[in-house]
mmCIF file of C-alpha atoms in Angstrom:
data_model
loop_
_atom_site.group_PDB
_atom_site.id
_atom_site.type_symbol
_atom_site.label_atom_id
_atom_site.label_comp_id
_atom_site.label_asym_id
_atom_site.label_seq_id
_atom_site.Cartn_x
_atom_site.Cartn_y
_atom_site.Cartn_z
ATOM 1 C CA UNK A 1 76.186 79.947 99.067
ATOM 2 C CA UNK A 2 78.055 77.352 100.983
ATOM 3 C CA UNK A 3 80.315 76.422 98.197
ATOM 4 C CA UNK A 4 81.039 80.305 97.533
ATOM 5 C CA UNK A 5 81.656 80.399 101.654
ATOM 6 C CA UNK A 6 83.767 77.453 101.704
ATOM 7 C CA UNK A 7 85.419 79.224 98.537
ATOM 8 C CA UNK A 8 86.479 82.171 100.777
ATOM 9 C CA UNK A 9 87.633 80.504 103.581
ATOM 10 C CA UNK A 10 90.045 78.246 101.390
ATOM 11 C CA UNK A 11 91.711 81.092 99.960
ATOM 12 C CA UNK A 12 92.110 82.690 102.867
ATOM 13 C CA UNK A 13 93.535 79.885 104.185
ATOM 14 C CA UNK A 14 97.329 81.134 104.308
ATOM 15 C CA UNK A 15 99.139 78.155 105.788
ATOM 16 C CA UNK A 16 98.224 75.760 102.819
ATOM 17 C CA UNK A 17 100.257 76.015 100.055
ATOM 18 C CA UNK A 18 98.375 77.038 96.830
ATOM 19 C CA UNK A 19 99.071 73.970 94.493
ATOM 20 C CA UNK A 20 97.773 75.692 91.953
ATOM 21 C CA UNK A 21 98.892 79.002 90.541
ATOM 22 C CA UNK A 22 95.783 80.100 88.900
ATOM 23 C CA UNK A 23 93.379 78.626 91.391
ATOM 24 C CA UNK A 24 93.184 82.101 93.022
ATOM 25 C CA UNK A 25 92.334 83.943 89.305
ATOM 26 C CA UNK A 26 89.894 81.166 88.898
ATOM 27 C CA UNK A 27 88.346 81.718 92.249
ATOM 28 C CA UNK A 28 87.810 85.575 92.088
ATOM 29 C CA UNK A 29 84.588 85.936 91.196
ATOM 30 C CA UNK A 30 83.391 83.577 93.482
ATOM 31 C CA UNK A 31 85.191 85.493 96.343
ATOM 32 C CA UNK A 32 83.527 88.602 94.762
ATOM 33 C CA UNK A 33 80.054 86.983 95.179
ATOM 34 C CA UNK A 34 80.666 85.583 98.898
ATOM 35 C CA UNK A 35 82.095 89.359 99.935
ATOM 36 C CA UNK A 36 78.645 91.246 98.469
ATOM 37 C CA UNK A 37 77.037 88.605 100.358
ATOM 38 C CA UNK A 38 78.411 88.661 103.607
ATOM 39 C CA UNK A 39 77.808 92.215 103.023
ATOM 40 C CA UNK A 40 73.873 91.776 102.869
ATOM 41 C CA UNK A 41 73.329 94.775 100.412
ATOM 42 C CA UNK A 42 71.008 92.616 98.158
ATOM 43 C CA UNK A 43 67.807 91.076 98.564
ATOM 44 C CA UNK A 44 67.426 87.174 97.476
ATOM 45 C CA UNK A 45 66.464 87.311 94.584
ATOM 46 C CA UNK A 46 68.985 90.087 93.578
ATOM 47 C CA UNK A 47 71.937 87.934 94.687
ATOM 48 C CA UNK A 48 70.420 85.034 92.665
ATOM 49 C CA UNK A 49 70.077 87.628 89.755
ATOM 50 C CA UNK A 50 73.605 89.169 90.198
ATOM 51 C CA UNK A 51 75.468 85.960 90.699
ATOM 52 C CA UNK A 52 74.455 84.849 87.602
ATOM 53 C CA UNK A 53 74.990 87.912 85.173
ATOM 54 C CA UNK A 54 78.471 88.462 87.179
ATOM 55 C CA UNK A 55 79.563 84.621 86.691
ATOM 56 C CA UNK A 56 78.673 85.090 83.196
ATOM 57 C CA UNK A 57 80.381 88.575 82.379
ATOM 58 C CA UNK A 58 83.625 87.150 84.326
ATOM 59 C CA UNK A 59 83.408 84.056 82.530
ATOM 60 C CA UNK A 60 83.839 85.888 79.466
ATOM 61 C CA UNK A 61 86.043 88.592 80.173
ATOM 62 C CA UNK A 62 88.227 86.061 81.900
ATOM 63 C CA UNK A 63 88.308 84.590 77.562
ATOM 64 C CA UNK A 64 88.963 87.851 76.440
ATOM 65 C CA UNK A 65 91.489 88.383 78.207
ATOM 66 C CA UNK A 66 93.164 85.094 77.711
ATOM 67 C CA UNK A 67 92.694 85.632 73.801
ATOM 68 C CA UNK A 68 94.787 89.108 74.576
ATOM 69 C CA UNK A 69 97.841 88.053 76.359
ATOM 70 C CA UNK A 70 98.190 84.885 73.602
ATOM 71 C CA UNK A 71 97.868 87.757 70.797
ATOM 72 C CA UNK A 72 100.273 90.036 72.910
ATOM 73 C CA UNK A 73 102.625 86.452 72.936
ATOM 74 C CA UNK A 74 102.535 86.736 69.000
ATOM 75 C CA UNK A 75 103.128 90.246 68.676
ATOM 76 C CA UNK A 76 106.482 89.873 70.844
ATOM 77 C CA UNK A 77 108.023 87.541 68.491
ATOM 78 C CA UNK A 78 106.345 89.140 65.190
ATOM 79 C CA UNK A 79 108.188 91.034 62.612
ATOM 80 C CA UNK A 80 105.915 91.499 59.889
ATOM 81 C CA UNK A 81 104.021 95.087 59.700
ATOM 82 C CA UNK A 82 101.069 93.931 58.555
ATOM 83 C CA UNK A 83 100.646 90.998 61.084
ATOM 84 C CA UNK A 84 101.533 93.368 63.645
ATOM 85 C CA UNK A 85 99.045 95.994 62.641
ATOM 86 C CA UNK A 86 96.773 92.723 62.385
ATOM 87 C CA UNK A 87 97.364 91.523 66.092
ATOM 88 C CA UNK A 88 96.864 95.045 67.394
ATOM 89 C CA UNK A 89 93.681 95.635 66.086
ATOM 90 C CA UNK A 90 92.521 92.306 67.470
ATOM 91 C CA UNK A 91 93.930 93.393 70.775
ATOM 92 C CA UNK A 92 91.715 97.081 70.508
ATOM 93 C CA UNK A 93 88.733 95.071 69.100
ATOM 94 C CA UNK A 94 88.802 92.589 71.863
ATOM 95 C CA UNK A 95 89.329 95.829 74.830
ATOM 96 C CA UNK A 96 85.950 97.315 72.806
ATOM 97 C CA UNK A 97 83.907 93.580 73.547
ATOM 98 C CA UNK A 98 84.959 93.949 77.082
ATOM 99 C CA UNK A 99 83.803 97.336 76.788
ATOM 100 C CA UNK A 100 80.566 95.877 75.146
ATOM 101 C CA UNK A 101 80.419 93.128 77.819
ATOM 102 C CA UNK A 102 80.585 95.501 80.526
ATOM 103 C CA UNK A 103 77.653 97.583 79.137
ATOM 104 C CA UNK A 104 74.970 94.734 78.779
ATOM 105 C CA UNK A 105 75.723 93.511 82.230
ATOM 106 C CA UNK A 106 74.975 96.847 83.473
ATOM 107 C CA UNK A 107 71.356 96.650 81.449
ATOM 108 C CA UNK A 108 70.770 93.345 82.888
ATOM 109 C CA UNK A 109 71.899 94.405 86.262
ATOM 110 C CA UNK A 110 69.885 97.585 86.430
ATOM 111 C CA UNK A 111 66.901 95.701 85.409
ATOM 112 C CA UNK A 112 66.943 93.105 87.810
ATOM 113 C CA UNK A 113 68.853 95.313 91.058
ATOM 114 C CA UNK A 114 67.558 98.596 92.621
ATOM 115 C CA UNK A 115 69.411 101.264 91.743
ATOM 116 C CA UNK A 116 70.834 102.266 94.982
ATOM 117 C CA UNK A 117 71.851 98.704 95.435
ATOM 118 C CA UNK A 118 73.598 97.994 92.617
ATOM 119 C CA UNK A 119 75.783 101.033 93.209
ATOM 120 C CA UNK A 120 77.009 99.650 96.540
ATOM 121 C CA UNK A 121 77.326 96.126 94.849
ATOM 122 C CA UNK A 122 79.515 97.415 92.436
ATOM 123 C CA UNK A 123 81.494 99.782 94.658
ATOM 124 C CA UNK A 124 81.669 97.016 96.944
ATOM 125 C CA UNK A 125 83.377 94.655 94.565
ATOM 126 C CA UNK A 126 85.835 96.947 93.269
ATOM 127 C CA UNK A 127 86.871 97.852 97.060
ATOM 128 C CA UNK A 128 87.063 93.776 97.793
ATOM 129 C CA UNK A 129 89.254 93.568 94.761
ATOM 130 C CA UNK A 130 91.289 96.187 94.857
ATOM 131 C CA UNK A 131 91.992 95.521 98.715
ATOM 132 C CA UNK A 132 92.946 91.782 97.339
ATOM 133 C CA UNK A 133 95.396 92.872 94.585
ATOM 134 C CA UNK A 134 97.055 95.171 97.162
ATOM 135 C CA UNK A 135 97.339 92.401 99.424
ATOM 136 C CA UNK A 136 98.551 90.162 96.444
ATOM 137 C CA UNK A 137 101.443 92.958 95.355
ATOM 138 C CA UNK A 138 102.600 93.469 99.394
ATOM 139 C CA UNK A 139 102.878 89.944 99.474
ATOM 140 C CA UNK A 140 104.915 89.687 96.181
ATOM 141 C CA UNK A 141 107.083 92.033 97.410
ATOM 142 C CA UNK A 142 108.035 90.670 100.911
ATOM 143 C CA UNK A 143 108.496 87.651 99.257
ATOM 144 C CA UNK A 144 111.166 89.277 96.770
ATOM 145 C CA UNK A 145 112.869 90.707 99.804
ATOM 146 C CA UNK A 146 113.407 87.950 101.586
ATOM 147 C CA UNK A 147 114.769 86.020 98.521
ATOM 148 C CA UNK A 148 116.771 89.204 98.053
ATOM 149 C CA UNK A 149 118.420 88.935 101.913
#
C-alpha cells in the first residue's frame, strides 16, 4: 500500500519533470488501486482480491493493446488486400480478447467482492480515470497554446 501511495504522490508531483514518457501509462493502474483505496469502499481482503485480478487484467490489456497499435503501424504502410484484410481481423480478434478479458475479471471480481461494492469500485475507477485523462488533454492543450503564442 505504501508503494501504491508513494506511487500517487510521485505522479502528482507536478514540478518534477517526467523523465519518462510512459512512466505515467505504466503507473495507471497503480494510481487506480491507491484512489479505490483512499476511498475505503472495500474490505481487506477485497482490496487484496481486487488488486490482484485488476493488476492482472491491466497487465494484459495493456499487451493487447500494444499488439494493436504495432498491427495498426503495419496496416498504414500495407498495400496488399489480403494482408490488410489479415491485420484487420487481428485488430477485431484482439478488441473481442479484451472483450473476453474484461468478462472473466468481472467473474472473478463478483466472486470475491460484494456486489454493491464492486459497483462503486468500478464506478470509482472509471471517474478517477476519466477525471485524469481530462486533466491529461487540458494540459496538452495549454501546452499547445503557449507554444502557439
Amino acid at each position: 500500500m505504501s508503494v501504491a501511495l508513494s506511487t500517487l504522490v510521485m505522479a502528482n508531483n507536478k514540478e518534477q519533470p517526467n523523465k519518462c514518457p510512459n512512466a505515467q501509462k505504466n503507473n495507471l493502474t497503480e494510481l487506480v488501486i491507491a484512489h479505490i483505496t483512499e476511498h475505503g469502499i472495500l474490505t481487506e481482503q477485497e482490496l487484496a482480491d481486487f488488486t490482484a485480478i485488476f493488476r492482472q487484467l491491466s497487465h494484459d490489456k495493456r499487451k493487447l493493446n500494444k499488439e494493436n497499435r504495432a498491427i495498426k503501424k503495419q496496416l498504414e504502410s500495407c498495400t496488399d488486400s489480403k494482408q490488410m484484410v489479415d491485420l484487420m481481423q487481428q485488430i477485431a480478434t484482439n478488441d473481442l480478447k479484451r472483450a473476453q478479458l474484461d468478462k472473466e475479471a468481472l467473474d472473478a471480481y463478483i466472486e470475491k467482492i460484494d456486489a454493491s461494492r464492486l459497483v462503486q469500485v468500478l464506478q470509482c475507477s472509471e471517474k478517477y480515470k476519466n477525471n485524469l485523462f481530462k486533466e491529461m488533454r487540458i494540459k496538452r492543450q495549454e501546452m499547445k497554446e503557449k507554444t502557439n503564442n
